[in-house]
PDB file of C-alpha atoms in Angstrom:
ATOM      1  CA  UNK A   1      16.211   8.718  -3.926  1.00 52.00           C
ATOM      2  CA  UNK A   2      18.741   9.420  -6.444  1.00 76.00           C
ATOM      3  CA  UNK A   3      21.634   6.131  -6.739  1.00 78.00           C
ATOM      4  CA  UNK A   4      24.996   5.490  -6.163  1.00 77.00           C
ATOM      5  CA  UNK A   5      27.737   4.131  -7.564  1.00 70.00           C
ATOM      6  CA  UNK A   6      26.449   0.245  -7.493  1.00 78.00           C
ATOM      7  CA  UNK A   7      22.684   1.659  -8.394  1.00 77.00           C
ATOM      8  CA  UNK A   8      21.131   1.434  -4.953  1.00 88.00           C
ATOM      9  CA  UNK A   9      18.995   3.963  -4.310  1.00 92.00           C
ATOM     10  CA  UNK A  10      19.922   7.024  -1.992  1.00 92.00           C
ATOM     11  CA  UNK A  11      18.416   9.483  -0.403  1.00 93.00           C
ATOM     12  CA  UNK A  12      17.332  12.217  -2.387  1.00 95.00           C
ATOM     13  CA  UNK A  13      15.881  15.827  -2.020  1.00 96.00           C
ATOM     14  CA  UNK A  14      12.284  16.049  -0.543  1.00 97.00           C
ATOM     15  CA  UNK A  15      10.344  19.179  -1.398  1.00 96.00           C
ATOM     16  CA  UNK A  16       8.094  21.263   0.606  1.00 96.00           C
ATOM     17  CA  UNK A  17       4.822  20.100   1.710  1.00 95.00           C
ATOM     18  CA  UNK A  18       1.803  20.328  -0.744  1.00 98.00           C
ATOM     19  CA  UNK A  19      -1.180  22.396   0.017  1.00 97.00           C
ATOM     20  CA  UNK A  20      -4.655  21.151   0.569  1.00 98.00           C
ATOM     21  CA  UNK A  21      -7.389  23.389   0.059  1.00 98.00           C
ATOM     22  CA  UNK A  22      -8.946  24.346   3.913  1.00 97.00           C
ATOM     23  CA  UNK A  23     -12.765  23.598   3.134  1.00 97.00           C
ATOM     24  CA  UNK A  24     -11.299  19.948   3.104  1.00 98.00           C
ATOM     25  CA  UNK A  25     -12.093  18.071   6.317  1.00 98.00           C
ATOM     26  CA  UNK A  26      -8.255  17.377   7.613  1.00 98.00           C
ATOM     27  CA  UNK A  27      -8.341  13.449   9.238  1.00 98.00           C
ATOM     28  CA  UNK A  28      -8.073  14.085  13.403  1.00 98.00           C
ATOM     29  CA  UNK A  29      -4.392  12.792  13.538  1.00 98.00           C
ATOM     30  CA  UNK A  30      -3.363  15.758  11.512  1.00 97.00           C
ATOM     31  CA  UNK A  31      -1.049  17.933  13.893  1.00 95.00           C
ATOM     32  CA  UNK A  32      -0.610  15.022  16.648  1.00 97.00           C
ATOM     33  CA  UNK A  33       2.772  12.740  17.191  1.00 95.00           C
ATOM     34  CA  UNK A  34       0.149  10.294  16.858  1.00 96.00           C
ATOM     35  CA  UNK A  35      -3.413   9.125  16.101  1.00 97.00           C
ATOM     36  CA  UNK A  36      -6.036   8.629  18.498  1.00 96.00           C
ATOM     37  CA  UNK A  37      -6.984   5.242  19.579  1.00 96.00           C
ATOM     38  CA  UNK A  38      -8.997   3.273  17.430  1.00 97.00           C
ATOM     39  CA  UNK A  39     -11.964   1.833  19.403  1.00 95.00           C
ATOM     40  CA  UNK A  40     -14.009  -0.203  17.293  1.00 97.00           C
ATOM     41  CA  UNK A  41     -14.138  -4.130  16.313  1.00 97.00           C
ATOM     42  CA  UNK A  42     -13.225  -3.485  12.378  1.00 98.00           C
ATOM     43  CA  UNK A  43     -16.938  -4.264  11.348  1.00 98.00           C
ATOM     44  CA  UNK A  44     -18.653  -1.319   9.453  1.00 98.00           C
ATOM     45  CA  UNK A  45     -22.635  -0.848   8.771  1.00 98.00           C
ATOM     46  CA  UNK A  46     -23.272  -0.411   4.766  1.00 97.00           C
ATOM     47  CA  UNK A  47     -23.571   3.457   4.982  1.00 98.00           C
ATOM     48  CA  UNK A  48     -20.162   3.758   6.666  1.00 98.00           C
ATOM     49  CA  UNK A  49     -18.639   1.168   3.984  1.00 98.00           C
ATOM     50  CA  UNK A  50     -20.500   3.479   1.331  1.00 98.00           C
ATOM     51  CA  UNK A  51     -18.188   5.881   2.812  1.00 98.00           C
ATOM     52  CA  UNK A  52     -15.180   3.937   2.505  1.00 98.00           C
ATOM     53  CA  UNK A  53     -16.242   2.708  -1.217  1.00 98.00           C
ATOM     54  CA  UNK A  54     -16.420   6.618  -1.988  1.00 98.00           C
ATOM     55  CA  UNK A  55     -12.891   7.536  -0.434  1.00 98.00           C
ATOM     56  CA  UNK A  56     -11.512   4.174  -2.874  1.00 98.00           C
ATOM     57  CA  UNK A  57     -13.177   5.181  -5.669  1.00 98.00           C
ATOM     58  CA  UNK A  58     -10.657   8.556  -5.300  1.00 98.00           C
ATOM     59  CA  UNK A  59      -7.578   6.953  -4.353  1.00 98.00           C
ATOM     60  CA  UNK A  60      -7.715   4.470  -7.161  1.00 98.00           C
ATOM     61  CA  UNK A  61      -8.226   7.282  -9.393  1.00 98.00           C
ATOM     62  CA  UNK A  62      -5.526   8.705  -8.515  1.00 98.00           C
ATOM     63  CA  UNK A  63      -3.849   5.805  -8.690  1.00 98.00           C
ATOM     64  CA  UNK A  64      -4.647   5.658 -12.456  1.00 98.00           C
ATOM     65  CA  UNK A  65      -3.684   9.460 -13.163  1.00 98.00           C
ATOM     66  CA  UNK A  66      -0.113   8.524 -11.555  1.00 98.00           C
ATOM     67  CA  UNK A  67       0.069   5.117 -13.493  1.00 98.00           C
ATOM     68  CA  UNK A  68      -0.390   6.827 -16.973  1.00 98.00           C
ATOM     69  CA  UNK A  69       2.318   9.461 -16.066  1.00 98.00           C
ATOM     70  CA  UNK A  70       4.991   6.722 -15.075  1.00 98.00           C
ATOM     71  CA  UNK A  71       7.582   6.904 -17.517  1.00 98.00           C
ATOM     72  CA  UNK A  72      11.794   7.433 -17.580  1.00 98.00           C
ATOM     73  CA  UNK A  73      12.310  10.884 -16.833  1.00 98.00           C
ATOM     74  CA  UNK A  74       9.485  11.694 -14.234  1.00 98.00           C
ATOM     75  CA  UNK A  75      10.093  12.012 -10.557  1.00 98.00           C
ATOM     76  CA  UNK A  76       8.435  10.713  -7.401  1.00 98.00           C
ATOM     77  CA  UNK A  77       7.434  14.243  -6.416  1.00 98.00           C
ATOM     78  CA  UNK A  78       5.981  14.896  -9.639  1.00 98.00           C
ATOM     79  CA  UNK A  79       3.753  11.101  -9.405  1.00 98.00           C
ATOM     80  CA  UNK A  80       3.238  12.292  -6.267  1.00 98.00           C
ATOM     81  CA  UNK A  81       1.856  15.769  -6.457  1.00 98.00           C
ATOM     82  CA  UNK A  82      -0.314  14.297  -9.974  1.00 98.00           C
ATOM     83  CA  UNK A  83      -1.895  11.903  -7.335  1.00 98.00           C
ATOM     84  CA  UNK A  84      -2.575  14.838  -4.669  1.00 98.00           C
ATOM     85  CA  UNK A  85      -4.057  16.964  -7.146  1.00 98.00           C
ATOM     86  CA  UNK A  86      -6.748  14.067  -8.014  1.00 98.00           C
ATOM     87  CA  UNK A  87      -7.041  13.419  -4.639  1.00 98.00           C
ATOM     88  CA  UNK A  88      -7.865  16.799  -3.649  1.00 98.00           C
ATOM     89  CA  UNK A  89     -10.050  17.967  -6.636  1.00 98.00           C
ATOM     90  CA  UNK A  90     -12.219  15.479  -5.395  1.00 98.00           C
ATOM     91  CA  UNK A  91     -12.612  16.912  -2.132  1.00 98.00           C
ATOM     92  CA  UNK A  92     -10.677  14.572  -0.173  1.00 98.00           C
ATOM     93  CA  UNK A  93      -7.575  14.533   1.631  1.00 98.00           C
ATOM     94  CA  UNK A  94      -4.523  12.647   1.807  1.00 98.00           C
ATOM     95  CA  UNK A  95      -4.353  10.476   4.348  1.00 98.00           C
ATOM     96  CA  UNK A  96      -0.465  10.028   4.214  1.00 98.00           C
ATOM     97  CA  UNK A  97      -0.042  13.655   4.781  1.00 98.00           C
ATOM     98  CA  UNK A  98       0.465  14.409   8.541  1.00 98.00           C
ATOM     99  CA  UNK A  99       0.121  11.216   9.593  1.00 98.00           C
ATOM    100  CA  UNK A 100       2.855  10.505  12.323  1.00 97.00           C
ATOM    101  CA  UNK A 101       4.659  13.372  10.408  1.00 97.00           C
ATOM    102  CA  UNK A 102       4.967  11.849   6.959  1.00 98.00           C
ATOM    103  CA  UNK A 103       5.498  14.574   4.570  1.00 98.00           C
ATOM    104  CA  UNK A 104       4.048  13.341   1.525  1.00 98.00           C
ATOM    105  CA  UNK A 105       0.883  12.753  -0.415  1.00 98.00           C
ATOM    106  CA  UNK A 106       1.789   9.316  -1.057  1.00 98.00           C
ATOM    107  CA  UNK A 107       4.983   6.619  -0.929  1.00 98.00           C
ATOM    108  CA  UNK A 108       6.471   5.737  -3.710  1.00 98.00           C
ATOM    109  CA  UNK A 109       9.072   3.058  -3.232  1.00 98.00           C
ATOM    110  CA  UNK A 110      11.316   2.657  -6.822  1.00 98.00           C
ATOM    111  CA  UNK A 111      13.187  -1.068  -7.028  1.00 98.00           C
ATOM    112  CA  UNK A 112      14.597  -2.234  -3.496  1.00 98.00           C
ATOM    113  CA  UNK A 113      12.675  -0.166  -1.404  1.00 98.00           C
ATOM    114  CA  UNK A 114      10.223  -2.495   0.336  1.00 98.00           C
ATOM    115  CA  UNK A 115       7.689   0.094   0.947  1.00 98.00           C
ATOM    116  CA  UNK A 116       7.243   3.649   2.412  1.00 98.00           C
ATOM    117  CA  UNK A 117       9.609   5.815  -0.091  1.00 98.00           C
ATOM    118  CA  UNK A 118       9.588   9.350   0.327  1.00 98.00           C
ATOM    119  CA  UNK A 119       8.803  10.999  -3.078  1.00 98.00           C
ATOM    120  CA  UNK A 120      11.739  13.352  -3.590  1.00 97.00           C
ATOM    121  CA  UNK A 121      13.842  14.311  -6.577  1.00 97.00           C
ATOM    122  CA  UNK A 122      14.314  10.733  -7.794  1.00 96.00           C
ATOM    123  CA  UNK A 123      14.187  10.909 -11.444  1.00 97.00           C
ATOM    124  CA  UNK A 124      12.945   7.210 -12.799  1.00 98.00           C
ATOM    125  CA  UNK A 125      14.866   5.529 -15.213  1.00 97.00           C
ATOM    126  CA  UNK A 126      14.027   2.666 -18.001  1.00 97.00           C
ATOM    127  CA  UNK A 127      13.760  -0.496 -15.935  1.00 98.00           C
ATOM    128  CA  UNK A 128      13.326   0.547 -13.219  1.00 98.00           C
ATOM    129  CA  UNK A 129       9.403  -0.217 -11.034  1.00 98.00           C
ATOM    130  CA  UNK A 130       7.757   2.042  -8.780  1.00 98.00           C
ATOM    131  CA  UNK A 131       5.040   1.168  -6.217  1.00 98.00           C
ATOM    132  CA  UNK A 132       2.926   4.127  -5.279  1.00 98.00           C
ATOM    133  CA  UNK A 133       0.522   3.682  -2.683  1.00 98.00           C
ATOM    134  CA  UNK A 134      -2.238   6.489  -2.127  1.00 99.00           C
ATOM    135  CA  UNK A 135      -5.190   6.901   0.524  1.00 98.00           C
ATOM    136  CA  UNK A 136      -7.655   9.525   0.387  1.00 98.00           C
ATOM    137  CA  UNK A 137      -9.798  10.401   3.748  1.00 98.00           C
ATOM    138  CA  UNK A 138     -13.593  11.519   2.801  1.00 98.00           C
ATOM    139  CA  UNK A 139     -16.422  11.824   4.814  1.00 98.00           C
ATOM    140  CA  UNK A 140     -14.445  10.585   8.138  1.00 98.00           C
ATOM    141  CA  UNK A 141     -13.477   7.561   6.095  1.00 98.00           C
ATOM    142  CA  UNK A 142     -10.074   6.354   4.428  1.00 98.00           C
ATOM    143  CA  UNK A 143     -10.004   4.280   1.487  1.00 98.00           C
ATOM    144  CA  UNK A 144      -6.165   2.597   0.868  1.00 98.00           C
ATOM    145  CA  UNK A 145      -4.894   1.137  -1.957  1.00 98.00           C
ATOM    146  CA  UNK A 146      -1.916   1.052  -3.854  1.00 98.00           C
ATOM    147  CA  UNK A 147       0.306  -0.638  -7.657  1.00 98.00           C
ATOM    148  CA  UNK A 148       3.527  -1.657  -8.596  1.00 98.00           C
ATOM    149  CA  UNK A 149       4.110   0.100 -12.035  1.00 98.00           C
ATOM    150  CA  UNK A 150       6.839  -0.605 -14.675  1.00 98.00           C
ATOM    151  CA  UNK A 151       9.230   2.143 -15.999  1.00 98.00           C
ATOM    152  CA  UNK A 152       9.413   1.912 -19.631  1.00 98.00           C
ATOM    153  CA  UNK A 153      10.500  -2.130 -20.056  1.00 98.00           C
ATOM    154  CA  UNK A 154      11.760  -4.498 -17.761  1.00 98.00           C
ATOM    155  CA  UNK A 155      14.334  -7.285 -17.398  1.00 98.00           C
ATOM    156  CA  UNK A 156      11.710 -10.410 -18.031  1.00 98.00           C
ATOM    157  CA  UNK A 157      13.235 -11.514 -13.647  1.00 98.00           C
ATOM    158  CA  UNK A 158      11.410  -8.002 -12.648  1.00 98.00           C
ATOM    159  CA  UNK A 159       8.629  -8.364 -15.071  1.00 98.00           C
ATOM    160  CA  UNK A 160       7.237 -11.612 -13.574  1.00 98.00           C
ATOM    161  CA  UNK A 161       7.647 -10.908  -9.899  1.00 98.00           C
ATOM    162  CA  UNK A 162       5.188  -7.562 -10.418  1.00 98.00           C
ATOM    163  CA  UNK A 163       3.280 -10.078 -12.408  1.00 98.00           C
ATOM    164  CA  UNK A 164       2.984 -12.703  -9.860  1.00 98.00           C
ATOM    165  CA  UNK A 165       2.729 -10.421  -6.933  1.00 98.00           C
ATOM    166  CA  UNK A 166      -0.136  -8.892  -8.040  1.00 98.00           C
ATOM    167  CA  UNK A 167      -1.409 -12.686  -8.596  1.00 98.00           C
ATOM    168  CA  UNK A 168      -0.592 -13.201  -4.656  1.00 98.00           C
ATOM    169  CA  UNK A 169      -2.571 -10.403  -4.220  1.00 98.00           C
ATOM    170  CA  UNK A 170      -5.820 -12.075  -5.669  1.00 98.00           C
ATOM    171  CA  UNK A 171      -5.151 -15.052  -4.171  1.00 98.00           C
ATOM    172  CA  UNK A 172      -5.270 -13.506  -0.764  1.00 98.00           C
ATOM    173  CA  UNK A 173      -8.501 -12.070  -1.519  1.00 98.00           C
ATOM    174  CA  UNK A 174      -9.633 -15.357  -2.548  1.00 97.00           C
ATOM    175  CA  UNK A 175      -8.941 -17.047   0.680  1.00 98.00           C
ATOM    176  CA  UNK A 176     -11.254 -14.405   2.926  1.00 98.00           C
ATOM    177  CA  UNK A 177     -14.475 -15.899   4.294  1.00 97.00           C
ATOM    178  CA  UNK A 178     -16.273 -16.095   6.759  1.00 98.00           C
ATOM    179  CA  UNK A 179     -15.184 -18.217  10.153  1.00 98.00           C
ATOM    180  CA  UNK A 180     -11.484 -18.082   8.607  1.00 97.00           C
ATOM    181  CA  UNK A 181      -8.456 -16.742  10.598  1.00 98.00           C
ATOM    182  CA  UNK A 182      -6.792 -14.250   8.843  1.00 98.00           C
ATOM    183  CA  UNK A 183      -3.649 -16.135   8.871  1.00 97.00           C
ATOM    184  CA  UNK A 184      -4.992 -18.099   6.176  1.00 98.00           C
ATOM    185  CA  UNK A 185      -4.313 -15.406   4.175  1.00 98.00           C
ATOM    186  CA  UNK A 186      -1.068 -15.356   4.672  1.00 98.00           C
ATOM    187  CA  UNK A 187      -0.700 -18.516   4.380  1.00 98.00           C
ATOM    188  CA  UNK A 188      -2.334 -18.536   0.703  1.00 98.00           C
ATOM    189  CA  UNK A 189       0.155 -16.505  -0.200  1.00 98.00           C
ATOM    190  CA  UNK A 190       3.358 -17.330   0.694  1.00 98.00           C
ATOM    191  CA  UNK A 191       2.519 -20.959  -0.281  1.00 98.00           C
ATOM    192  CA  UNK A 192       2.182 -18.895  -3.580  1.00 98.00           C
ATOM    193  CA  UNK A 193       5.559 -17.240  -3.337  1.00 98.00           C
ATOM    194  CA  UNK A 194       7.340 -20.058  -2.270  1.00 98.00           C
ATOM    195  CA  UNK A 195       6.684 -21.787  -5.533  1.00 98.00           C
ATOM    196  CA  UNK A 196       8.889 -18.912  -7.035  1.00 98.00           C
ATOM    197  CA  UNK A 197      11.634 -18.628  -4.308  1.00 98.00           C
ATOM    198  CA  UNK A 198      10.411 -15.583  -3.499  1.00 98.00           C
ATOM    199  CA  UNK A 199      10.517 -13.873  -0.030  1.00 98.00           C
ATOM    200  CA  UNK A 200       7.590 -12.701   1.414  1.00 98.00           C
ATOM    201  CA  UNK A 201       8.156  -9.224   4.056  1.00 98.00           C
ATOM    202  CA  UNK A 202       7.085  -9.797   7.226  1.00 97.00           C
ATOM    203  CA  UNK A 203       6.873  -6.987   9.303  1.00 96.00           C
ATOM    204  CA  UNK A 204       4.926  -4.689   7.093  1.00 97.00           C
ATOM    205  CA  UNK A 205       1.429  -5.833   6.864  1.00 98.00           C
ATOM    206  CA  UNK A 206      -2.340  -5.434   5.813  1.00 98.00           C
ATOM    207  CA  UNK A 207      -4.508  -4.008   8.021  1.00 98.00           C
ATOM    208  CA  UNK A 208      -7.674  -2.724   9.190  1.00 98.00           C
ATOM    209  CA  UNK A 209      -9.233   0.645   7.688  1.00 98.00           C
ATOM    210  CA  UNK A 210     -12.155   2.859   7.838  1.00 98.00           C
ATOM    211  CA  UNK A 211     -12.381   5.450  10.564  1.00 98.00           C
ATOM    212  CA  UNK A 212      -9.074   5.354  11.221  1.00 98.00           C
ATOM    213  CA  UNK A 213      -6.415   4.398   8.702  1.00 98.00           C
ATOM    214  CA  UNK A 214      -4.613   1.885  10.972  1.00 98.00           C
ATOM    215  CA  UNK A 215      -6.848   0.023  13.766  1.00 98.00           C
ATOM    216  CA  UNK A 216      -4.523  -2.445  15.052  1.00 97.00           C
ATOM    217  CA  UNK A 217      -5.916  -5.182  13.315  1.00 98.00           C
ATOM    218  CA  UNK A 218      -2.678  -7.461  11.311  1.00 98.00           C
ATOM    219  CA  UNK A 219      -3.388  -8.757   8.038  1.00 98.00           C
ATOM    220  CA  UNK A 220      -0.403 -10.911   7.986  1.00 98.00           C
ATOM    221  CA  UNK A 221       1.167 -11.706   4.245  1.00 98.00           C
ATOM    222  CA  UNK A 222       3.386 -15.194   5.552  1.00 98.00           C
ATOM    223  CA  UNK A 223       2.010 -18.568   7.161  1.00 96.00           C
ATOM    224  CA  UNK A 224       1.951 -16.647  10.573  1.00 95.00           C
ATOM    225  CA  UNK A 225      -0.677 -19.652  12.443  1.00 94.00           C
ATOM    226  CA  UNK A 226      -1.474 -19.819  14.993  1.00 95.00           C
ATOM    227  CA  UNK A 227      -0.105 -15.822  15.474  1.00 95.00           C
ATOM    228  CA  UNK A 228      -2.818 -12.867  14.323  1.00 96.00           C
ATOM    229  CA  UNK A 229      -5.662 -15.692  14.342  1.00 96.00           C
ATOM    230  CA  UNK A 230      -8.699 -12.677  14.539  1.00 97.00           C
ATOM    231  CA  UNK A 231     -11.607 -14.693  12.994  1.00 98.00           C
ATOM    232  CA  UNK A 232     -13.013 -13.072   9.974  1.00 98.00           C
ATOM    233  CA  UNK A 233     -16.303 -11.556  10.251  1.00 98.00           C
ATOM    234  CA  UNK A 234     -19.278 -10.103   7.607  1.00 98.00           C
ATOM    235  CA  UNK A 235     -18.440  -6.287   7.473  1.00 98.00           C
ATOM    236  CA  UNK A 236     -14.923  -6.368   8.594  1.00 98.00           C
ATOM    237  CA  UNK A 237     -13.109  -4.024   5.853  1.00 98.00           C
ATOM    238  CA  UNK A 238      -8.798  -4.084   5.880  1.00 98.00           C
ATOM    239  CA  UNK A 239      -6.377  -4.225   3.656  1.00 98.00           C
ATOM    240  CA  UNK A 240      -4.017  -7.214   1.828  1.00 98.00           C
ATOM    241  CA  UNK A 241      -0.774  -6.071   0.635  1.00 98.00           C
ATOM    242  CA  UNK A 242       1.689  -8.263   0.051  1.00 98.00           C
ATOM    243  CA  UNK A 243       5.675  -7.105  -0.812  1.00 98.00           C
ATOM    244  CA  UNK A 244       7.136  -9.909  -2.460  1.00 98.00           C
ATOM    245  CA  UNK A 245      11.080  -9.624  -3.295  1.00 98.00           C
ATOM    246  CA  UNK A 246      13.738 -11.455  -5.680  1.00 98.00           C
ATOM    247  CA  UNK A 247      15.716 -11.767  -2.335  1.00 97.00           C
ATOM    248  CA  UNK A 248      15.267 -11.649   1.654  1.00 96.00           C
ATOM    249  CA  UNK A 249      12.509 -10.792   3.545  1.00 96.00           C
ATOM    250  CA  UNK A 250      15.047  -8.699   5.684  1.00 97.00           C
ATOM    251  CA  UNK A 251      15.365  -5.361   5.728  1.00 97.00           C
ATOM    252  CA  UNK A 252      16.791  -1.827   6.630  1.00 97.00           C
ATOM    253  CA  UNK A 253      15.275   1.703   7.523  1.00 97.00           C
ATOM    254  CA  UNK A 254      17.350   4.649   6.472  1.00 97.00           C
ATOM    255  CA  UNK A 255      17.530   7.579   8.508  1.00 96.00           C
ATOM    256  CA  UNK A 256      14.381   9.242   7.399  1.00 96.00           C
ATOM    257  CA  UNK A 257      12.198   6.431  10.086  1.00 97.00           C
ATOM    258  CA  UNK A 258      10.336   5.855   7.097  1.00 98.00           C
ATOM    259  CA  UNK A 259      12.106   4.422   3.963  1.00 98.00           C
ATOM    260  CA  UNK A 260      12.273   0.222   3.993  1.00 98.00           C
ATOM    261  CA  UNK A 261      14.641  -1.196   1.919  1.00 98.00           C
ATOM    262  CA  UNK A 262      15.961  -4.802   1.725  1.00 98.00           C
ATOM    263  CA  UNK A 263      18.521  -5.367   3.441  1.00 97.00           C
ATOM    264  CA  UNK A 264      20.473  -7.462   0.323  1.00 97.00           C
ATOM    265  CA  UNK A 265      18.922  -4.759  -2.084  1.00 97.00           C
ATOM    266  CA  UNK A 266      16.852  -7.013  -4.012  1.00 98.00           C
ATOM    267  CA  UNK A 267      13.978  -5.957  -6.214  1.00 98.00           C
ATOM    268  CA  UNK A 268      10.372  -5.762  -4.187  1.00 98.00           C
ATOM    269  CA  UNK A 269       6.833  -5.377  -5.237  1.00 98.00           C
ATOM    270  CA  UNK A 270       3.488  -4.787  -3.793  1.00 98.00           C
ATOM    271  CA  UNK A 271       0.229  -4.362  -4.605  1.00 98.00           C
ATOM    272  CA  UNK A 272      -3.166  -3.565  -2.298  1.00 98.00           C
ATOM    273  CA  UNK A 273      -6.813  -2.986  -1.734  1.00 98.00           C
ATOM    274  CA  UNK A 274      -9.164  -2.029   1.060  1.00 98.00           C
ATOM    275  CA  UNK A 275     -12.249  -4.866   1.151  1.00 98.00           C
ATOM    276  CA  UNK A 276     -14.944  -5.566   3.200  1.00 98.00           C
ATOM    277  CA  UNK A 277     -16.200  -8.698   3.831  1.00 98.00           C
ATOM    278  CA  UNK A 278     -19.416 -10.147   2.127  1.00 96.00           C
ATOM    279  CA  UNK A 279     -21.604 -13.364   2.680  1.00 93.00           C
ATOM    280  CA  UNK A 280     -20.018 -14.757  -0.597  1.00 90.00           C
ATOM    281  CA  UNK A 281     -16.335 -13.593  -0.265  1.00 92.00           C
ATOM    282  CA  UNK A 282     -15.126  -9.810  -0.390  1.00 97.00           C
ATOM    283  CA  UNK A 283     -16.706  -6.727  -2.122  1.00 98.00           C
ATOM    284  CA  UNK A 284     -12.989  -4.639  -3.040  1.00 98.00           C
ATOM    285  CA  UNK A 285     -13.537  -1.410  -2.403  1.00 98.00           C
ATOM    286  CA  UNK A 286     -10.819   0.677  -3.850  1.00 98.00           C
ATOM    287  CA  UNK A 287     -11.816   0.383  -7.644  1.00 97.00           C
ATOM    288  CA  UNK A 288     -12.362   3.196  -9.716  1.00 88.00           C
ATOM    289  CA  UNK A 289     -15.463   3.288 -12.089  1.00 71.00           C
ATOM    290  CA  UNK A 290     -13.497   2.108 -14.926  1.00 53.00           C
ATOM    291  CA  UNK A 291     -11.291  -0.601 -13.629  1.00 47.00           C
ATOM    292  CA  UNK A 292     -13.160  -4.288 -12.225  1.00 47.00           C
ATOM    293  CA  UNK A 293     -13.490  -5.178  -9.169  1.00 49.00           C
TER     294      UNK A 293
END
């Protein structure tokens, strides 16, 4: 995702595909057009969400190895083959790779790009953010998560959306408990965004985890009620997400099926974490040893 002449990005030069080692258990949608069905009700017993803690713990590792190399200069490949390397020296795989055909380790998506971003030859520049969103499968469990990080320094605008999107974030996880609709969660936080002029994306949503890295289950990130009203349950784990922009909540796909940008090019961010539902609130589970939960 090199730019043009105005500073949007375009698309750049993807590289080939990054090996995984083969003693590492490959998730079953590896190969296919497309997964197989998820057939479960989103709830987990504690030894499967032990499963999904451990695949977190990795992918927000990883997360941290790729958030210390973010700098002007580097390119998405190279944040994303730092967070494959972590990902797989831990015995896990990445759960982006394969999956529908994606051909990366993770998506980074640098300024306007709403989510999704192929890394490629993009080299980052001062100013500029980058959200880079990693999931590591372990143990027949995937554990998602991903961070907005800044390039170097940012125009104070830029600054305080990542700010206050990761703040949406929290307040979204605030707002889970028990009997709830998930819409409330959406509601939380664009009542949040609002307050900023913000627009809140739509169409790209949480959404349930474990055994399969999409279940069908919507975490919506906008007062969707009374649409996606699923009642919230003890031991239902998904993920919140929310992409918050200095602009529209419309958007555009380029060519690739994958890349989201907005459609007036404004700046997005995002930030995310698998949970699972507790008696008093949520447990997140997609924290490495050194960062709180």
């Amino acid at each position: 995702m090199p730019k043009d002449v105005n500073g949007h990005l375009i698309p750049g030069s993807v590289g080939p595909l990054l090996s995984v080692p083969q003693h590492i258990v490959r998730p079953p949608y590896v190969g296919l057009v497309e997964p197989p069905e998820y057939t479960g009700d989103n709830t987990y017993s504690s030894e499967e969400i032990a499963k999904i803690r451990a695949a977190g713990r990795i992918a927000s590792r990883a997360l941290d190895a790729v958030g210390a190399a973010v700098r002007p200069g580097v390119t998405t490949a190279e944040l994303d083959r730092i967070g494959h390397d972590v990902v797989v020296s831990s015995g896990a795989y990445p759960s982006t790779l394969g999956y529908r055909g994606y051909p990366k380790s993770s998506c980074t998506s640098v300024n306007e790009v709403v989510c999704h971003g192929i890394p490629d030859d993009t080299v980052l520049e001062e100013g500029d953010i980058v959200n880079v969103d990693i999931t590591a499968y372990l143990d027949g469990f995937h554990g998602d998560t991903n961070r907005t990080f800044r390039v170097g320094e940012v125009s104070e605008e830029v600054d305080l959306l990542v700010t206050r999107t990761e703040e949406a974030l929290r307040r979204g996880i605030k707002a889970v408990a028990i009997g709830r609709e998930v819409n409330v969660i959406g509601r939380t936080i664009e009542s949040y965004a609002k307050r900023f002029g913000y627009g809140v994306v739509r169409d790209f949503t949480g959404h349930g985890v474990g055994s399969s890295f999409h279940t069908g289950l919507i975490i919506p990130h906008y007062d969707s009620a009374p649409q996606f009203n699923d009642v919230i349950r003890a031991g239902m784990v998904f993920t919140i997400e929310p992409m918050l922009t200095l602009g529209t909540h419309e958007w555009d796909m380029w060519a690739d099926d994958w890349t989201v940008t907005t459609r007036d090019k404004s700046i997005t961010a995002q930030f995310e974490h698998t949970m699972v539902v507790t008696e008093s609130g949520v447990e997140l589970l997609t924290v490495s040893g050194d960062r709180p939960a």
